[in-house]
C-alpha positions as a Python dict, from the first residue, in 0.01 Angstrom:
ca = {
    (1, 'M'): (0, 0, 0),
    (2, 'K'): (-266, -247, -48),
    (3, 'K'): (-553, -215, -265),
    (4, 'A'): (-901, -140, -130),
    (5, 'S'): (-1019, -480, -265),
    (6, 'E'): (-747, -663, -68),
    (7, 'Y'): (-898, -488, 254),
    (8, 'R'): (-1227, -588, 148),
    (9, 'K'): (-1119, -968, 92),
    (10, 'H'): (-979, -964, 450),
    (11, 'A'): (-1314, -825, 585),
    (12, 'E'): (-1503, -1092, 398),
    (13, 'E'): (-1262, -1362, 554),
    (14, 'C'): (-1304, -1233, 920),
    (15, 'R'): (-1692, -1248, 864),
    (16, 'H'): (-1674, -1572, 716),
    (17, 'L'): (-1451, -1713, 1002),
    (18, 'A'): (-1695, -1535, 1264),
    (19, 'A'): (-1991, -1729, 1127),
    (20, 'S'): (-1852, -2024, 1281),
    (21, 'M'): (-1752, -1885, 1635),
    (22, 'E'): (-1921, -1791, 1932),
    (23, 'G'): (-1877, -1537, 2188),
    (24, 'E'): (-1570, -1306, 2243),
    (25, 'Q'): (-1382, -1486, 1919),
    (26, 'R'): (-1687, -1394, 1712),
    (27, 'A'): (-1709, -1037, 1837),
    (28, 'Q'): (-1328, -990, 1769),
    (29, 'L'): (-1360, -1143, 1432),
    (30, 'L'): (-1634, -894, 1337),
    (31, 'E'): (-1467, -597, 1488),
    (32, 'M'): (-1167, -685, 1255),
    (33, 'A'): (-1399, -688, 948),
    (34, 'V'): (-1534, -353, 1040),
    (35, 'T'): (-1158, -233, 1066),
    (36, 'W'): (-1086, -388, 714),
    (37, 'E'): (-1374, -222, 562),
    (38, 'R'): (-1304, 119, 712),
    (39, 'L'): (-941, 78, 580),
    (40, 'A'): (-1075, 21, 234),
    (41, 'E'): (-1290, 309, 242),
    (42, 'E'): (-1023, 519, 354),
    (43, 'R'): (-784, 393, 78),
    (44, 'S'): (-1071, 456, -196),
    (45, 'E'): (-1107, 800, -42),
    (46, 'L'): (-754, 864, -78),
    (47, 'L'): (-745, 758, -436),
    (48, 'R'): (-1051, 986, -508),
    (49, 'R'): (-876, 1284, -362),
    (50, 'R'): (-519, 1188, -497),
    (51, 'P'): (-515, 982, -810),
    (52, 'A'): (-131, 1004, -809),
    (53, 'A'): (-127, 810, -473),
    (54, 'D'): (-222, 502, -688),
    (55, 'R'): (64, 296, -744),
    (56, 'S'): (-110, -28, -732),
    (57, 'K'): (-375, 58, -989),
    (58, 'D'): (-667, -7, -740),
}
């Protein structure tokens, strides 16, 4: 399982790419960024609740 920091990096990459896009492509990239951020939060929450789930030392 990936680290929350990796998910956040993907989100930032999406936002960076979206800055140079317009229309539907921009909207899709921003939506992807939101999804990556949500995954990062879910991963972080999992580790708070179950530290033993941390095999990647996130």
